[in-house]
Amino acid sequence: MALERTLTIIKPDGVEQNVIGDVIRAFESQSFRIVAMKMLHLSKQQAEGFYAVHRDKKFFGSLTDFMCSGRIVVMALEAENAIERLRTLMGATNPAEAQPGTLRKQFATSIERNIIHGSDAPETAAFEISYFFGKMEIVG
Ligand code: CMP
């Protein structure tokens, strides 16, 4: 399997809980390589653009309000099979269904406040990485 890149976001609830370090420690201990990273506070419009694929869902308004409610940390990660491996490390979207040892089981409090985002497919990862990072910001 070739090296793959994925986009991850430590959401406002993760930053508020001071678990940025715990999340990065988990990435590093599983040999994910951070190839880009920044802290942002999204506008409503920027959050809506990022989650445009969900614009018809009933939770879209609440999700995008939450995502612009505080600071976030955005990273591009590189690893073999990075997309699937990151999703395994994050755990189920709904923390009530997340496996022990996953980041969401440890830190998430609801399906919306679920502390972390990870791309779900190669095409999504390409869009999401380019949404936040220019070519010169990705240090491969
Ligand atoms: P994320 O991986 O960032 O991708 C879309 C997000 O929408 C998801 O995590 C959840 O935080 C949120 N989400 C998904 N389903 C629901 C739901 N039923 N109610 C509220 N938020 C949801």
mmCIF file of N, CA and C in Angstrom, residues 27-95:
data_model
loop_
_atom_site.group_PDB
_atom_site.id
_atom_site.type_symbol
_atom_site.label_atom_id
_atom_site.label_comp_id
_atom_site.label_asym_id
_atom_site.label_seq_id
_atom_site.Cartn_x
_atom_site.Cartn_y
_atom_site.Cartn_z
ATOM 1 N N PHE A 27 -1.166 10.335 17.397
ATOM 2 C CA PHE A 27 -0.741 10.272 15.986
ATOM 3 C C PHE A 27 0.707 9.799 15.897
ATOM 4 N N GLU A 28 1.567 10.413 16.703
ATOM 5 C CA GLU A 28 2.999 10.090 16.611
ATOM 6 C C GLU A 28 3.271 8.650 17.045
ATOM 7 N N SER A 29 2.539 8.201 18.062
ATOM 8 C CA SER A 29 2.807 6.849 18.541
ATOM 9 C C SER A 29 2.346 5.806 17.532
ATOM 10 N N GLN A 30 1.466 6.194 16.628
ATOM 11 C CA GLN A 30 1.048 5.256 15.578
ATOM 12 C C GLN A 30 1.723 5.563 14.242
ATOM 13 N N SER A 31 2.824 6.313 14.311
ATOM 14 C CA SER A 31 3.660 6.589 13.130
ATOM 15 C C SER A 31 2.973 7.379 12.016
ATOM 16 N N PHE A 32 2.002 8.224 12.391
ATOM 17 C CA PHE A 32 1.511 9.193 11.415
ATOM 18 C C PHE A 32 2.536 10.328 11.362
ATOM 19 N N ARG A 33 2.817 10.806 10.172
ATOM 20 C CA ARG A 33 3.759 11.908 10.004
ATOM 21 C C ARG A 33 2.946 13.171 9.748
ATOM 22 N N ILE A 34 3.162 14.199 10.583
ATOM 23 C CA ILE A 34 2.444 15.468 10.389
ATOM 24 C C ILE A 34 3.170 16.234 9.287
ATOM 25 N N VAL A 35 2.488 16.487 8.158
ATOM 26 C CA VAL A 35 3.145 17.180 7.042
ATOM 27 C C VAL A 35 2.643 18.621 6.893
ATOM 28 N N ALA A 36 1.618 18.984 7.662
ATOM 29 C CA ALA A 36 1.135 20.373 7.681
ATOM 30 C C ALA A 36 0.299 20.553 8.938
ATOM 31 N N MET A 37 0.352 21.762 9.526
ATOM 32 C CA MET A 37 -0.404 21.984 10.764
ATOM 33 C C MET A 37 -0.627 23.473 10.975
ATOM 34 N N LYS A 38 -1.850 23.851 11.416
ATOM 35 C CA LYS A 38 -2.095 25.241 11.816
ATOM 36 C C LYS A 38 -3.313 25.334 12.734
ATOM 37 N N MET A 39 -3.352 26.447 13.495
ATOM 38 C CA MET A 39 -4.510 26.728 14.342
ATOM 39 C C MET A 39 -5.342 27.807 13.668
ATOM 40 N N LEU A 40 -6.662 27.621 13.684
ATOM 41 C CA LEU A 40 -7.572 28.554 13.016
ATOM 42 C C LEU A 40 -8.801 28.773 13.886
ATOM 43 N N HIS A 41 -9.490 29.888 13.646
ATOM 44 C CA HIS A 41 -10.831 30.078 14.185
ATOM 45 C C HIS A 41 -11.711 30.364 12.970
ATOM 46 N N LEU A 42 -12.493 29.357 12.558
ATOM 47 C CA LEU A 42 -13.255 29.459 11.310
ATOM 48 C C LEU A 42 -14.391 30.475 11.418
ATOM 49 N N SER A 43 -14.696 31.119 10.303
ATOM 50 C CA SER A 43 -15.943 31.887 10.184
ATOM 51 C C SER A 43 -17.057 30.893 9.858
ATOM 52 N N LYS A 44 -18.286 31.335 10.000
ATOM 53 C CA LYS A 44 -19.430 30.476 9.651
ATOM 54 C C LYS A 44 -19.332 30.064 8.180
ATOM 55 N N GLN A 45 -18.972 31.001 7.347
ATOM 56 C CA GLN A 45 -18.884 30.722 5.913
ATOM 57 C C GLN A 45 -17.787 29.691 5.612
ATOM 58 N N GLN A 46 -16.672 29.796 6.306
ATOM 59 C CA GLN A 46 -15.578 28.823 6.100
ATOM 60 C C GLN A 46 -15.998 27.425 6.574
ATOM 61 N N ALA A 47 -16.728 27.364 7.700
ATOM 62 C CA ALA A 47 -17.205 26.064 8.188
ATOM 63 C C ALA A 47 -18.224 25.479 7.210
ATOM 64 N N GLU A 48 -19.091 26.302 6.684
ATOM 65 C CA GLU A 48 -20.084 25.825 5.707
ATOM 66 C C GLU A 48 -19.407 25.321 4.437
ATOM 67 N N GLY A 49 -18.353 25.980 4.016
ATOM 68 C CA GLY A 49 -17.625 25.540 2.825
ATOM 69 C C GLY A 49 -16.959 24.194 3.045
ATOM 70 N N PHE A 50 -16.388 24.013 4.225
ATOM 71 C CA PHE A 50 -15.709 22.752 4.528
ATOM 72 C C PHE A 50 -16.699 21.591 4.557
ATOM 73 N N TYR A 51 -17.867 21.818 5.174
ATOM 74 C CA TYR A 51 -18.848 20.742 5.332
ATOM 75 C C TYR A 51 -19.948 20.805 4.269
ATOM 76 N N ALA A 52 -19.672 21.421 3.120
ATOM 77 C CA ALA A 52 -20.704 21.620 2.072
ATOM 78 C C ALA A 52 -21.402 20.309 1.696
ATOM 79 N N VAL A 53 -20.682 19.204 1.760
ATOM 80 C CA VAL A 53 -21.276 17.908 1.401
ATOM 81 C C VAL A 53 -22.457 17.551 2.324
ATOM 82 N N HIS A 54 -22.503 18.147 3.507
ATOM 83 C CA HIS A 54 -23.584 17.873 4.475
ATOM 84 C C HIS A 54 -24.658 18.956 4.478
ATOM 85 N N ARG A 55 -24.655 19.865 3.476
ATOM 86 C CA ARG A 55 -25.525 21.053 3.590
ATOM 87 C C ARG A 55 -27.016 20.729 3.653
ATOM 88 N N ASP A 56 -27.422 19.545 3.144
ATOM 89 C CA ASP A 56 -28.849 19.195 3.200
ATOM 90 C C ASP A 56 -29.234 18.434 4.464
ATOM 91 N N LYS A 57 -28.270 18.142 5.309
ATOM 92 C CA LYS A 57 -28.572 17.381 6.539
ATOM 93 C C LYS A 57 -29.190 18.300 7.588
ATOM 94 N N LYS A 58 -30.011 17.721 8.437
ATOM 95 C CA LYS A 58 -30.690 18.574 9.428
ATOM 96 C C LYS A 58 -29.721 19.115 10.484
ATOM 97 N N PHE A 59 -28.577 18.466 10.651
ATOM 98 C CA PHE A 59 -27.614 18.946 11.650
ATOM 99 C C PHE A 59 -26.629 19.976 11.089
ATOM 100 N N PHE A 60 -26.785 20.373 9.811
ATOM 101 C CA PHE A 60 -25.779 21.244 9.171
ATOM 102 C C PHE A 60 -25.600 22.577 9.918
ATOM 103 N N GLY A 61 -26.711 23.212 10.287
ATOM 104 C CA GLY A 61 -26.631 24.523 10.951
ATOM 105 C C GLY A 61 -25.920 24.420 12.288
ATOM 106 N N SER A 62 -26.305 23.417 13.053
ATOM 107 C CA SER A 62 -25.726 23.230 14.375
ATOM 108 C C SER A 62 -24.240 22.834 14.270
ATOM 109 N N LEU A 63 -23.930 21.938 13.333
ATOM 110 C CA LEU A 63 -22.541 21.500 13.135
ATOM 111 C C LEU A 63 -21.639 22.679 12.766
ATOM 112 N N THR A 64 -22.102 23.517 11.847
ATOM 113 C CA THR A 64 -21.251 24.626 11.393
ATOM 114 C C THR A 64 -21.173 25.731 12.464
ATOM 115 N N ASP A 65 -22.243 25.907 13.258
ATOM 116 C CA ASP A 65 -22.156 26.834 14.411
ATOM 117 C C ASP A 65 -21.075 26.350 15.376
ATOM 118 N N PHE A 66 -21.123 25.050 15.679
ATOM 119 C CA PHE A 66 -20.141 24.476 16.603
ATOM 120 C C PHE A 66 -18.723 24.633 16.063
ATOM 121 N N MET A 67 -18.542 24.360 14.784
ATOM 122 C CA MET A 67 -17.185 24.373 14.223
ATOM 123 C C MET A 67 -16.581 25.768 14.165
ATOM 124 N N CYS A 68 -17.445 26.814 14.241
ATOM 125 C CA CYS A 68 -16.862 28.161 14.279
ATOM 126 C C CYS A 68 -16.990 28.779 15.677
ATOM 127 N N SER A 69 -17.263 27.936 16.693
ATOM 128 C CA SER A 69 -17.456 28.449 18.054
ATOM 129 C C SER A 69 -16.133 28.645 18.804
ATOM 130 N N GLY A 70 -15.031 28.176 18.257
ATOM 131 C CA GLY A 70 -13.752 28.298 18.958
ATOM 132 C C GLY A 70 -12.616 27.875 18.055
ATOM 133 N N ARG A 71 -11.417 27.845 18.647
ATOM 134 C CA ARG A 71 -10.227 27.518 17.858
ATOM 135 C C ARG A 71 -10.175 26.026 17.500
ATOM 136 N N ILE A 72 -9.596 25.763 16.363
ATOM 137 C CA ILE A 72 -9.392 24.382 15.918
ATOM 138 C C ILE A 72 -7.921 24.215 15.501
ATOM 139 N N VAL A 73 -7.469 22.973 15.463
ATOM 140 C CA VAL A 73 -6.134 22.680 14.928
ATOM 141 C C VAL A 73 -6.325 21.746 13.734
ATOM 142 N N VAL A 74 -5.784 22.163 12.606
ATOM 143 C CA VAL A 74 -5.940 21.411 11.362
ATOM 144 C C VAL A 74 -4.581 20.822 10.983
ATOM 145 N N MET A 75 -4.579 19.553 10.619
ATOM 146 C CA MET A 75 -3.324 18.896 10.235
ATOM 147 C C MET A 75 -3.536 18.012 9.013
ATOM 148 N N ALA A 76 -2.498 17.930 8.193
ATOM 149 C CA ALA A 76 -2.442 16.896 7.161
ATOM 150 C C ALA A 76 -1.471 15.841 7.671
ATOM 151 N N LEU A 77 -1.911 14.590 7.629
ATOM 152 C CA LEU A 77 -1.107 13.470 8.118
ATOM 153 C C LEU A 77 -0.743 12.554 6.967
ATOM 154 N N GLU A 78 0.421 11.955 7.057
ATOM 155 C CA GLU A 78 0.863 11.018 6.027
ATOM 156 C C GLU A 78 1.230 9.695 6.684
ATOM 157 N N ALA A 79 0.794 8.613 6.080
ATOM 158 C CA ALA A 79 1.119 7.261 6.565
ATOM 159 C C ALA A 79 0.626 6.263 5.530
ATOM 160 N N GLU A 80 1.069 5.030 5.664
ATOM 161 C CA GLU A 80 0.477 3.950 4.880
ATOM 162 C C GLU A 80 -0.976 3.827 5.316
ATOM 163 N N ASN A 81 -1.882 3.770 4.366
ATOM 164 C CA ASN A 81 -3.294 3.526 4.681
ATOM 165 C C ASN A 81 -3.840 4.549 5.698
ATOM 166 N N ALA A 82 -3.380 5.805 5.555
ATOM 167 C CA ALA A 82 -3.645 6.829 6.578
ATOM 168 C C ALA A 82 -5.140 7.072 6.823
ATOM 169 N N ILE A 83 -5.935 7.054 5.770
ATOM 170 C CA ILE A 83 -7.358 7.416 5.931
ATOM 171 C C ILE A 83 -8.065 6.416 6.838
ATOM 172 N N GLU A 84 -7.915 5.145 6.516
ATOM 173 C CA GLU A 84 -8.591 4.115 7.313
ATOM 174 C C GLU A 84 -7.989 4.024 8.720
ATOM 175 N N ARG A 85 -6.662 4.121 8.802
ATOM 176 C CA ARG A 85 -6.018 4.002 10.124
ATOM 177 C C ARG A 85 -6.408 5.154 11.043
ATOM 178 N N LEU A 86 -6.533 6.360 10.474
ATOM 179 C CA LEU A 86 -6.956 7.489 11.310
ATOM 180 C C LEU A 86 -8.398 7.284 11.788
ATOM 181 N N ARG A 87 -9.249 6.784 10.902
ATOM 182 C CA ARG A 87 -10.647 6.577 11.300
ATOM 183 C C ARG A 87 -10.758 5.526 12.405
ATOM 184 N N THR A 88 -9.902 4.517 12.345
ATOM 185 C CA THR A 88 -9.884 3.509 13.415
ATOM 186 C C THR A 88 -9.441 4.145 14.727
ATOM 187 N N LEU A 89 -8.395 4.967 14.665
ATOM 188 C CA LEU A 89 -7.886 5.629 15.876
ATOM 189 C C LEU A 89 -8.926 6.604 16.462
ATOM 190 N N MET A 90 -9.685 7.279 15.590
ATOM 191 C CA MET A 90 -10.707 8.229 16.076
ATOM 192 C C MET A 90 -11.857 7.503 16.761
ATOM 193 N N GLY A 91 -12.298 6.367 16.210
ATOM 194 C CA GLY A 91 -13.483 5.676 16.713
ATOM 195 C C GLY A 91 -14.747 6.170 16.027
ATOM 196 N N ALA A 92 -15.870 5.551 16.359
ATOM 197 C CA ALA A 92 -17.147 5.853 15.699
ATOM 198 C C ALA A 92 -17.528 7.322 15.868
ATOM 199 N N THR A 93 -18.241 7.853 14.858
ATOM 200 C CA THR A 93 -18.691 9.257 14.890
ATOM 201 C C THR A 93 -19.439 9.558 16.181
ATOM 202 N N ASN A 94 -20.312 8.634 16.561
ATOM 203 C CA ASN A 94 -21.050 8.777 17.819
ATOM 204 C C ASN A 94 -20.219 8.143 18.942
ATOM 205 N N PRO A 95 -19.731 8.946 19.889
ATOM 206 C CA PRO A 95 -18.838 8.383 20.922
ATOM 207 C C PRO A 95 -19.489 7.276 21.743
#
